[in-house]
Tab-separated table of C-alpha atoms and ligand atoms in Angstrom:
chain	number	residue	atom	x	y	z
A	1	MET	CA	-56.168	105.051	-54.276
A	2	ALA	CA	-58.280	105.656	-57.349
A	3	ASP	CA	-56.563	108.935	-58.216
A	4	ASP	CA	-53.045	107.463	-58.009
A	5	ILE	CA	-51.681	107.522	-61.553
A	6	PHE	CA	-48.580	105.516	-60.621
A	7	THR	CA	-50.249	102.196	-59.745
A	8	ASP	CA	-50.945	101.216	-63.394
A	9	PRO	CA	-48.535	98.468	-64.568
A	10	GLN	CA	-49.537	99.123	-68.198
A	11	GLN	CA	-48.304	102.668	-67.969
A	12	TRP	CA	-45.314	102.587	-65.600
A	13	GLY	CA	-42.335	100.311	-65.172
A	14	PHE	CA	-41.640	98.256	-62.054
A	15	GLU	CA	-38.998	100.579	-60.598
A	16	THR	CA	-41.150	103.671	-61.125
A	17	ARG	CA	-44.103	102.043	-59.391
A	18	ALA	CA	-41.868	100.818	-56.529
A	19	ILE	CA	-40.827	104.395	-55.856
A	20	ARG	CA	-44.035	106.268	-56.691
A	21	ALA	CA	-47.148	104.061	-56.451
A	22	GLY	CA	-49.263	104.858	-53.401
A	23	GLN	CA	-46.718	107.433	-52.294
A	24	HIS	CA	-48.218	110.897	-52.493
A	25	HIS	CA	-46.389	114.056	-51.625
A	26	ASP	CA	-47.816	115.165	-48.293
A	27	ALA	CA	-50.535	117.715	-49.108
A	28	SER	CA	-49.861	120.028	-46.168
A	29	SER	CA	-46.032	120.128	-46.222
A	30	GLY	CA	-45.008	118.864	-49.663
A	31	ALA	CA	-42.800	116.194	-48.033
A	32	VAL	CA	-41.644	113.796	-50.771
A	33	VAL	CA	-41.578	110.806	-48.429
A	34	THR	CA	-44.761	109.131	-47.165
A	35	PRO	CA	-45.250	110.263	-43.540
A	36	ILE	CA	-45.417	107.767	-40.687
A	37	SER	CA	-49.009	108.357	-39.568
A	38	LEU	CA	-49.086	107.544	-35.889
A	39	ALA	CA	-52.627	108.743	-35.189
A	40	THR	CA	-54.871	105.966	-33.909
A	41	THR	CA	-58.047	107.915	-34.696
A	42	PHE	CA	-59.126	110.409	-37.344
A	43	VAL	CA	-61.558	113.332	-37.136
A	44	GLN	CA	-64.992	113.042	-38.694
A	45	GLU	CA	-66.960	115.962	-40.111
A	46	GLU	CA	-70.211	114.462	-38.979
A	47	PRO	CA	-70.836	110.962	-37.612
A	48	GLY	CA	-69.782	108.462	-40.273
A	49	LYS	CA	-68.419	111.128	-42.657
A	50	HIS	CA	-64.628	111.004	-42.835
A	51	ARG	CA	-61.719	111.116	-45.293
A	52	GLY	CA	-61.307	107.342	-45.553
A	53	TYR	CA	-59.789	106.710	-42.148
A	54	GLU	CA	-61.580	106.182	-38.819
A	55	TYR	CA	-59.441	104.005	-36.600
A	56	SER	CA	-55.906	102.844	-37.322
A	57	ARG	CA	-56.545	99.096	-36.989
A	58	THR	CA	-59.133	99.397	-39.752
A	59	GLY	CA	-57.084	101.660	-41.999
A	60	ASN	CA	-53.967	103.802	-41.760
A	61	PRO	CA	-52.456	106.180	-44.360
A	62	THR	CA	-48.922	104.719	-44.133
A	63	ARG	CA	-50.328	101.210	-44.482
A	64	SER	CA	-52.453	102.329	-47.451
A	65	ALA	CA	-49.344	103.644	-49.206
A	66	LEU	CA	-47.560	100.310	-48.734
A	67	GLN	CA	-50.654	98.368	-49.813
A	68	ASP	CA	-51.146	100.386	-52.995
A	69	CYS	CA	-47.455	100.118	-53.861
A	70	LEU	CA	-46.935	96.381	-53.339
A	71	ALA	CA	-50.326	95.487	-54.878
A	72	SER	CA	-49.238	97.389	-57.980
A	73	LEU	CA	-45.902	95.543	-58.095
A	74	GLU	CA	-47.772	92.212	-58.015
A	75	GLY	CA	-50.186	93.396	-60.702
A	76	ALA	CA	-53.020	93.123	-58.167
A	77	GLY	CA	-56.114	95.223	-57.723
A	78	HIS	CA	-56.050	94.669	-53.962
A	79	GLY	CA	-53.308	94.445	-51.362
A	80	LEU	CA	-53.353	94.060	-47.587
A	81	ALA	CA	-50.334	94.538	-45.329
A	82	PHE	CA	-50.021	92.477	-42.134
A	83	GLY	CA	-47.896	92.377	-39.002
A	84	SER	CA	-46.023	89.273	-40.232
A	85	GLY	CA	-46.061	86.729	-43.011
A	86	MET	CA	-47.711	84.268	-40.642
A	87	ALA	CA	-50.407	86.827	-39.727
A	88	ALA	CA	-51.139	87.190	-43.457
A	89	GLU	CA	-51.285	83.416	-43.903
A	90	ASP	CA	-53.465	82.937	-40.827
A	91	THR	CA	-55.906	85.627	-41.936
A	92	LEU	CA	-56.111	84.109	-45.414
A	93	LEU	CA	-56.689	80.596	-44.056
A	94	ARG	CA	-59.474	81.838	-41.772
A	95	THR	CA	-61.596	82.129	-44.897
A	96	LEU	CA	-61.821	78.315	-44.601
A	97	SER	CA	-64.366	76.383	-42.523
A	98	PRO	CA	-64.190	73.046	-40.691
A	99	GLY	CA	-64.302	70.251	-43.264
A	100	ASP	CA	-62.494	72.287	-45.926
A	101	HIS	CA	-59.279	70.779	-47.255
A	102	ILE	CA	-55.896	72.295	-48.156
A	103	VAL	CA	-53.273	70.766	-50.423
A	104	LEU	CA	-49.868	71.981	-49.294
A	105	GLY	CA	-46.672	71.586	-51.281
A	106	ASN	CA	-44.468	68.977	-49.580
A	107	ASP	CA	-41.575	71.459	-49.434
A	108	ALA	CA	-43.396	74.373	-47.799
A	109	TYR	CA	-42.010	76.919	-45.345
A	110	GLY	CA	-41.881	75.259	-41.911
A	111	GLY	CA	-44.099	77.905	-40.336
A	112	THR	CA	-46.797	77.382	-42.957
A	113	TYR	CA	-46.711	73.660	-42.285
A	114	ARG	CA	-46.936	74.308	-38.531
A	115	LEU	CA	-49.833	76.761	-38.915
A	116	ILE	CA	-51.832	74.330	-41.026
A	117	SER	CA	-50.964	71.089	-39.227
A	118	ALA	CA	-50.886	72.283	-35.609
A	119	VAL	CA	-53.220	75.300	-35.491
A	120	LEU	CA	-55.829	74.866	-38.233
A	121	ALA	CA	-56.079	71.078	-38.317
A	122	PRO	CA	-57.193	70.741	-34.649
A	123	SER	CA	-60.107	73.084	-35.394
A	124	GLY	CA	-61.302	70.896	-38.256
A	125	VAL	CA	-59.557	72.069	-41.430
A	126	ASP	CA	-58.122	69.046	-43.272
A	127	TRP	CA	-54.903	69.074	-45.224
A	128	SER	CA	-52.546	66.844	-47.117
A	129	ALA	CA	-49.104	67.286	-48.603
A	130	ALA	CA	-48.398	66.757	-52.304
A	131	ASP	CA	-45.395	66.890	-54.584
A	132	LEU	CA	-46.445	69.884	-56.645
A	133	THR	CA	-43.748	69.232	-59.249
A	134	ASP	CA	-45.770	66.142	-60.210
A	135	PRO	CA	-49.253	66.860	-61.657
A	136	ASP	CA	-50.394	63.323	-60.777
A	137	SER	CA	-49.426	63.797	-57.132
A	138	LEU	CA	-51.475	66.991	-57.006
A	139	ARG	CA	-54.457	65.428	-58.798
A	140	ALA	CA	-54.371	62.492	-56.393
A	141	ALA	CA	-54.347	64.834	-53.392
A	142	MET	CA	-57.335	66.885	-54.587
A	143	ARG	CA	-60.657	66.135	-52.879
A	144	PRO	CA	-64.151	67.513	-53.409
A	145	ALA	CA	-63.569	69.582	-50.239
A	146	THR	CA	-60.254	71.039	-51.444
A	147	LYS	CA	-60.542	74.811	-51.256
A	148	VAL	CA	-56.887	75.823	-51.389
A	149	VAL	CA	-53.785	74.608	-53.201
A	150	TRP	CA	-50.818	76.273	-51.500
A	151	ALA	CA	-47.491	76.512	-53.282
A	152	GLU	CA	-44.148	78.228	-52.963
A	153	THR	CA	-41.789	78.605	-55.869
A	154	PRO	CA	-38.890	78.458	-55.575
A	155	THR	CA	-39.430	76.552	-52.332
A	156	ASN	CA	-37.717	76.968	-49.028
A	157	PRO	CA	-35.162	75.480	-48.516
A	158	LEU	CA	-34.913	72.983	-51.425
A	159	LEU	CA	-35.351	75.587	-54.204
A	160	THR	CA	-37.834	73.347	-55.971
A	161	VAL	CA	-39.682	75.060	-58.805
A	162	ILE	CA	-43.417	74.617	-59.304
A	163	ASP	CA	-44.927	75.277	-62.739
A	164	LEU	CA	-47.398	78.024	-61.837
A	165	ALA	CA	-49.652	77.871	-64.887
A	166	ALA	CA	-49.914	74.060	-64.805
A	167	THR	CA	-50.627	73.996	-61.056
A	168	ALA	CA	-53.231	76.748	-61.384
A	169	GLU	CA	-55.041	74.716	-64.019
A	170	ILE	CA	-55.307	71.628	-61.791
A	171	ALA	CA	-56.333	73.674	-58.747
A	172	HIS	CA	-59.035	75.461	-60.714
A	173	ALA	CA	-60.302	72.259	-62.322
A	174	GLY	CA	-60.879	71.000	-58.760
A	175	GLY	CA	-62.645	74.201	-57.710
A	176	ALA	CA	-59.815	75.340	-55.423
A	177	ARG	CA	-58.041	78.667	-55.067
A	178	PHE	CA	-54.386	78.668	-56.008
A	179	VAL	CA	-52.311	80.498	-53.402
A	180	VAL	CA	-48.642	81.257	-54.065
A	181	ASP	CA	-46.129	82.302	-51.437
A	182	ASN	CA	-43.946	84.623	-53.527
A	183	THR	CA	-41.487	85.478	-50.745
A	184	PHE	CA	-38.432	83.940	-52.423
A	185	ALA	CA	-38.945	85.307	-55.924
A	186	THR	CA	-40.478	88.708	-55.059
A	187	PRO	CA	-42.682	90.513	-57.593
A	188	TYR	CA	-39.535	91.757	-59.306
A	189	LEU	CA	-38.649	88.246	-60.517
A	190	GLN	CA	-42.094	86.629	-60.699
A	191	GLN	CA	-45.735	87.742	-60.679
A	192	PRO	CA	-47.868	84.669	-59.919
A	193	LEU	CA	-51.209	86.414	-60.517
A	194	SER	CA	-50.264	86.733	-64.181
A	195	GLN	CA	-49.571	82.958	-64.254
A	196	GLY	CA	-52.967	81.878	-62.940
A	197	ALA	CA	-52.601	82.266	-59.167
A	198	ASP	CA	-55.613	83.672	-57.311
A	199	VAL	CA	-53.752	84.934	-54.271
A	200	VAL	CA	-50.138	85.905	-53.569
A	201	VAL	CA	-48.795	85.939	-50.027
A	202	HIS	CA	-45.512	87.377	-48.828
A	203	SER	CA	-43.340	87.494	-45.845
A	204	THR	CA	-42.222	91.083	-46.483
A	205	THR	CA	-39.739	90.450	-43.653
A	206	LYS	CA	-37.486	89.019	-46.358
A	207	TYR	CA	-36.635	90.662	-49.707
A	208	CYS	CA	-39.405	93.276	-49.737
A	209	GLY	CA	-38.218	94.867	-46.483
A	210	GLY	CA	-34.741	93.733	-47.374
A	211	HIS	CA	-32.711	95.031	-44.414
A	212	SER	CA	-33.459	92.582	-41.567
A	213	ASP	CA	-35.151	95.312	-39.558
A	214	VAL	CA	-38.896	94.782	-39.954
A	215	VAL	CA	-41.299	91.844	-39.766
A	216	GLY	CA	-44.321	92.009	-42.056
A	217	GLY	CA	-46.641	90.122	-44.366
A	218	PHE	CA	-48.767	90.813	-47.417
A	219	ILE	CA	-51.663	89.427	-49.455
A	220	ALA	CA	-52.342	90.488	-53.051
A	221	THR	CA	-55.334	89.415	-55.129
A	222	ASN	CA	-57.575	90.464	-58.005
A	223	ASP	CA	-60.601	88.724	-56.453
A	224	ASP	CA	-62.871	91.552	-55.245
A	225	GLY	CA	-64.999	89.344	-52.994
A	226	LEU	CA	-62.009	87.713	-51.359
A	227	ALA	CA	-60.319	91.091	-50.838
A	228	GLU	CA	-63.409	92.382	-49.071
A	229	ARG	CA	-63.551	89.302	-46.830
A	230	LEU	CA	-59.824	89.616	-46.040
A	231	ALA	CA	-60.153	93.282	-45.114
A	232	TYR	CA	-63.035	92.318	-42.830
A	233	LEU	CA	-60.981	89.521	-41.236
A	234	GLN	CA	-57.868	91.669	-40.890
A	235	ASN	CA	-59.825	94.310	-39.031
A	236	ALA	CA	-61.701	91.743	-36.947
A	237	ILE	CA	-58.518	89.886	-35.999
A	238	GLY	CA	-56.241	92.927	-35.795
A	239	ALA	CA	-53.356	91.311	-37.672
A	240	ILE	CA	-51.713	94.625	-38.597
A	241	GLY	CA	-48.190	95.974	-38.425
A	242	SER	CA	-47.337	99.372	-36.975
A	243	PRO	CA	-47.088	102.514	-39.131
A	244	PHE	CA	-43.315	102.459	-38.600
A	245	ASP	CA	-43.195	98.834	-39.830
A	246	ASN	CA	-45.236	99.816	-42.879
A	247	TYR	CA	-42.918	102.752	-43.539
A	248	LEU	CA	-39.794	100.576	-43.382
A	249	THR	CA	-41.276	98.006	-45.744
A	250	LEU	CA	-42.288	100.721	-48.193
A	251	ARG	CA	-38.777	102.151	-47.967
A	252	GLY	CA	-37.377	98.706	-48.726
A	253	LEU	CA	-39.562	98.302	-51.812
A	254	LYS	CA	-38.032	101.389	-53.407
A	255	THR	CA	-34.729	99.547	-53.898
A	256	LEU	CA	-36.121	96.042	-54.434
A	257	ALA	CA	-35.211	95.978	-58.130
A	258	VAL	CA	-31.577	97.015	-57.719
A	259	ARG	CA	-31.121	94.761	-54.704
A	260	MET	CA	-32.580	91.740	-56.513
A	261	ASP	CA	-30.303	92.315	-59.504
A	262	ARG	CA	-27.284	92.157	-57.202
A	263	HIS	CA	-28.645	89.239	-55.139
A	264	CYS	CA	-29.030	87.245	-58.376
A	265	GLU	CA	-25.565	88.187	-59.624
A	266	ASN	CA	-23.868	87.234	-56.352
A	267	ALA	CA	-25.861	83.994	-56.065
A	268	GLN	CA	-24.701	82.975	-59.541
A	269	ALA	CA	-21.060	83.575	-58.539
A	270	ILE	CA	-21.500	81.379	-55.440
A	271	VAL	CA	-23.213	78.687	-57.519
A	272	ASP	CA	-20.279	78.708	-59.952
A	273	LEU	CA	-17.971	77.998	-56.998
A	274	LEU	CA	-20.188	75.302	-55.452
A	275	VAL	CA	-20.752	73.224	-58.593
A	276	ASP	CA	-17.004	72.720	-58.958
A	277	HIS	CA	-16.228	72.119	-55.275
A	278	PRO	CA	-15.424	68.520	-54.258
A	279	ALA	CA	-16.924	68.990	-50.747
A	280	VAL	CA	-20.347	69.649	-52.256
A	281	SER	CA	-22.520	66.765	-53.475
A	282	HIS	CA	-25.543	68.718	-54.804
A	283	VAL	CA	-26.180	72.352	-55.648
A	284	LEU	CA	-29.827	73.393	-55.571
A	285	TYR	CA	-30.367	76.514	-57.685
A	286	PRO	CA	-33.076	76.996	-60.337
A	287	GLY	CA	-30.605	78.790	-62.598
A	288	LEU	CA	-28.642	75.575	-63.174
A	289	SER	CA	-29.578	73.989	-66.498
A	290	ASP	CA	-29.703	70.515	-64.885
A	291	HIS	CA	-32.099	71.694	-62.131
A	292	PRO	CA	-35.372	69.752	-62.696
A	293	GLY	CA	-37.365	73.000	-62.560
A	294	HIS	CA	-35.013	75.055	-64.699
A	295	GLU	CA	-37.310	75.260	-67.710
A	296	ALA	CA	-40.342	76.315	-65.680
A	297	ALA	CA	-38.206	78.806	-63.749
A	298	ALA	CA	-36.849	80.302	-66.962
A	299	ARG	CA	-40.414	80.635	-68.248
A	300	GLN	CA	-42.002	82.204	-65.172
A	301	MET	CA	-39.128	84.102	-63.539
A	302	SER	CA	-37.020	86.905	-64.988
A	303	ALA	CA	-33.935	85.693	-63.041
A	304	PHE	CA	-33.239	82.919	-60.546
A	305	GLY	CA	-33.011	84.669	-57.195
A	306	GLY	CA	-30.608	85.065	-54.311
A	307	MET	CA	-31.217	81.800	-52.438
A	308	VAL	CA	-28.833	78.882	-52.899
A	309	SER	CA	-28.917	75.536	-51.077
A	310	PHE	CA	-26.352	72.768	-51.247
A	311	ARG	CA	-25.643	69.392	-49.727
A	312	VAL	CA	-22.322	68.619	-48.120
A	313	ALA	CA	-20.808	65.343	-49.330
A	314	ALA	CA	-19.380	64.418	-45.922
A	315	GLY	CA	-22.796	64.554	-44.233
A	316	ARG	CA	-24.570	66.269	-41.361
A	317	ASP	CA	-21.653	67.107	-39.076
A	318	ALA	CA	-19.643	68.597	-41.925
A	319	ALA	CA	-22.687	70.633	-42.986
A	320	MET	CA	-22.976	71.927	-39.416
A	321	ARG	CA	-19.267	72.865	-39.449
A	322	VAL	CA	-19.638	74.846	-42.679
A	323	THR	CA	-22.325	77.008	-41.075
A	324	THR	CA	-19.932	78.146	-38.344
A	325	ALA	CA	-16.858	78.507	-40.568
A	326	THR	CA	-17.957	81.506	-42.648
A	327	LYS	CA	-17.004	85.055	-41.699
A	328	VAL	CA	-19.072	87.229	-44.030
A	329	PHE	CA	-22.088	84.897	-44.058
A	330	SER	CA	-23.650	85.136	-40.588
A	331	LEU	CA	-25.202	82.058	-39.037
A	332	ALA	CA	-28.837	83.093	-38.635
A	333	GLU	CA	-32.385	82.257	-39.616
A	334	SER	CA	-34.314	84.398	-42.068
A	335	LEU	CA	-33.254	85.514	-45.519
A	336	GLY	CA	-33.603	88.112	-48.218
A	337	ALA	CA	-31.725	91.028	-46.705
A	338	VAL	CA	-28.614	92.920	-47.780
A	339	GLU	CA	-26.329	90.882	-45.510
A	340	SER	CA	-25.465	87.291	-46.388
A	341	LEU	CA	-26.758	84.549	-44.085
A	342	ILE	CA	-26.048	80.850	-43.762
A	343	GLU	CA	-28.109	78.254	-41.924
A	344	HIS	CA	-28.741	74.548	-41.364
A	345	PRO	CA	-32.484	74.114	-42.160
A	346	GLY	CA	-32.797	70.676	-40.521
A	347	VAL	CA	-31.787	72.048	-37.116
A	348	MET	CA	-32.957	75.649	-37.488
A	349	THR	CA	-35.814	76.847	-39.740
A	350	HIS	CA	-37.233	73.416	-40.548
A	351	ALA	CA	-36.825	71.653	-37.193
A	352	SER	CA	-40.624	71.586	-36.771
A	353	ALA	CA	-40.930	69.546	-39.993
A	354	ALA	CA	-38.776	66.657	-38.678
A	355	GLY	CA	-40.536	63.318	-39.166
A	356	SER	CA	-43.127	64.877	-41.503
A	357	PRO	CA	-43.475	64.758	-45.295
A	358	LEU	CA	-41.721	68.128	-45.254
A	359	GLU	CA	-38.531	66.932	-43.575
A	360	VAL	CA	-35.317	68.180	-45.244
A	361	PRO	CA	-31.965	66.349	-45.676
A	362	ASP	CA	-29.626	66.768	-42.703
A	363	ASP	CA	-26.593	67.550	-44.893
A	364	LEU	CA	-28.349	70.584	-46.369
A	365	VAL	CA	-26.983	74.128	-46.012
A	366	ARG	CA	-29.002	77.160	-47.116
A	367	LEU	CA	-27.448	80.458	-48.166
A	368	SER	CA	-29.214	83.772	-48.427
A	369	VAL	CA	-26.720	85.518	-50.663
A	370	GLY	CA	-26.542	89.214	-49.824
A	371	ILE	CA	-25.292	92.194	-51.757
A	372	GLU	CA	-21.780	92.521	-50.312
A	373	SER	CA	-18.755	92.461	-52.653
A	374	THR	CA	-19.031	89.409	-54.865
A	375	GLN	CA	-15.436	88.261	-54.406
A	376	ASP	CA	-15.640	88.527	-50.599
A	377	LEU	CA	-18.658	86.212	-50.619
A	378	VAL	CA	-17.077	83.685	-52.972
A	379	ASP	CA	-13.841	83.661	-50.967
A	380	ASP	CA	-15.773	83.224	-47.718
A	381	VAL	CA	-17.688	80.149	-48.868
A	382	ALA	CA	-14.546	78.727	-50.487
A	383	GLN	CA	-12.506	78.950	-47.294
A	384	ALA	CA	-15.331	77.366	-45.249
A	385	LEU	CA	-15.522	74.402	-47.647
A	386	ASP	CA	-11.745	74.095	-48.064
A	387	GLY	CA	-11.390	73.831	-44.278
A	388	LEU	CA	-13.655	70.775	-43.925
B	401	PLP	C1	-40.390	83.850	-43.429
B	401	PLP	C2	-41.370	83.187	-44.319
B	401	PLP	C3	-42.736	83.137	-43.984
B	401	PLP	C4	-43.270	83.662	-42.665
B	401	PLP	O1	-43.185	85.043	-42.564
B	401	PLP	P1	-42.910	85.859	-41.181
B	401	PLP	O2	-42.792	87.256	-41.665
B	401	PLP	O3	-41.671	85.307	-40.568
B	401	PLP	O4	-44.102	85.645	-40.315
B	401	PLP	C5	-43.592	82.544	-44.887
B	401	PLP	N1	-43.147	82.016	-46.051
B	401	PLP	C6	-41.858	82.048	-46.397
B	401	PLP	C7	-41.421	81.447	-47.704
B	401	PLP	C8	-40.921	82.619	-45.554
B	401	PLP	O5	-39.626	82.620	-45.897
């Protein structure tokens, strides 16, 4: 909203904007919390003359509050909230036409790979995978028809780091938009638009919501024309979340900064354990100085996040056993919430990438380190590995 003083990143800090941007005290009651606006339709003074809302698929006050808040956190002029991360991605990719080409990082979220390879490709959108840590691999994958370069950083589940500014430069030189899935880092740790990205997408289901109780997605951009097209597509497709979903996500954002601080702290403690453990062959965490993307991560992120992956020296079966041997870490898909989760990507989240360029090692275990007591988490992982 134009009259919202709290959306300006020049004037207000991240935490202030997370709690205040887009969130007006209710004019009629003075309620300090954004109401859940359930109305599907809104009165008009005369035909076509209304207060900004007509029909709730097109626009909803609770959704507007979330959009203004998260757009501000990403340093974006425009934000759109969706019913899921995949709904956001699908809506964004519907700006493409048959014959257009996408370059996708070869370590992308399995669902993104599935959407592009199994849903878009059959209707004529081309794609290829590239190693986005290697500028030559990206340059070789670019075609005259390339309209989108799609990256995650850090990636899921290998925690690979992509140099945002360098990738943006190559994408732009080829006339493509640079899209960054910022789900893992969150705007608290990394703001891709300030590093040359044109579009940021989120699964707000993860850290933004933060409590494993709401599915949602988001797109942020400073491109006015694209934002207008996306709002048109969102309304045409109907890829929205409910007002209650929007409320929960907005509620989650208020504590994003303090949660991320603790996620990062706990992840570092787990990493310290893993690097010294004989049952572990590799620890994948951008905060490690020998991580190939450490320098880029240190440059473009303010801390290294709450996701940690590692490979179990004894192989696949041992990795599977670790995932059922923890007590505090629950065996489940998803990530980014207050409770710690453990999973086997090859069998669970990334099963659909088997046999593709995006296949992950079968001895890989992924941790979403939560915000429980640090020592309890360290002890839990230690006992699971000691018992192998
Ligand atoms: C979960 C996830 C998505 C998909 O989001 P949904 O909310 O599950 O639809 C996309 N990208 C990344 C990196 C994710 O972790």
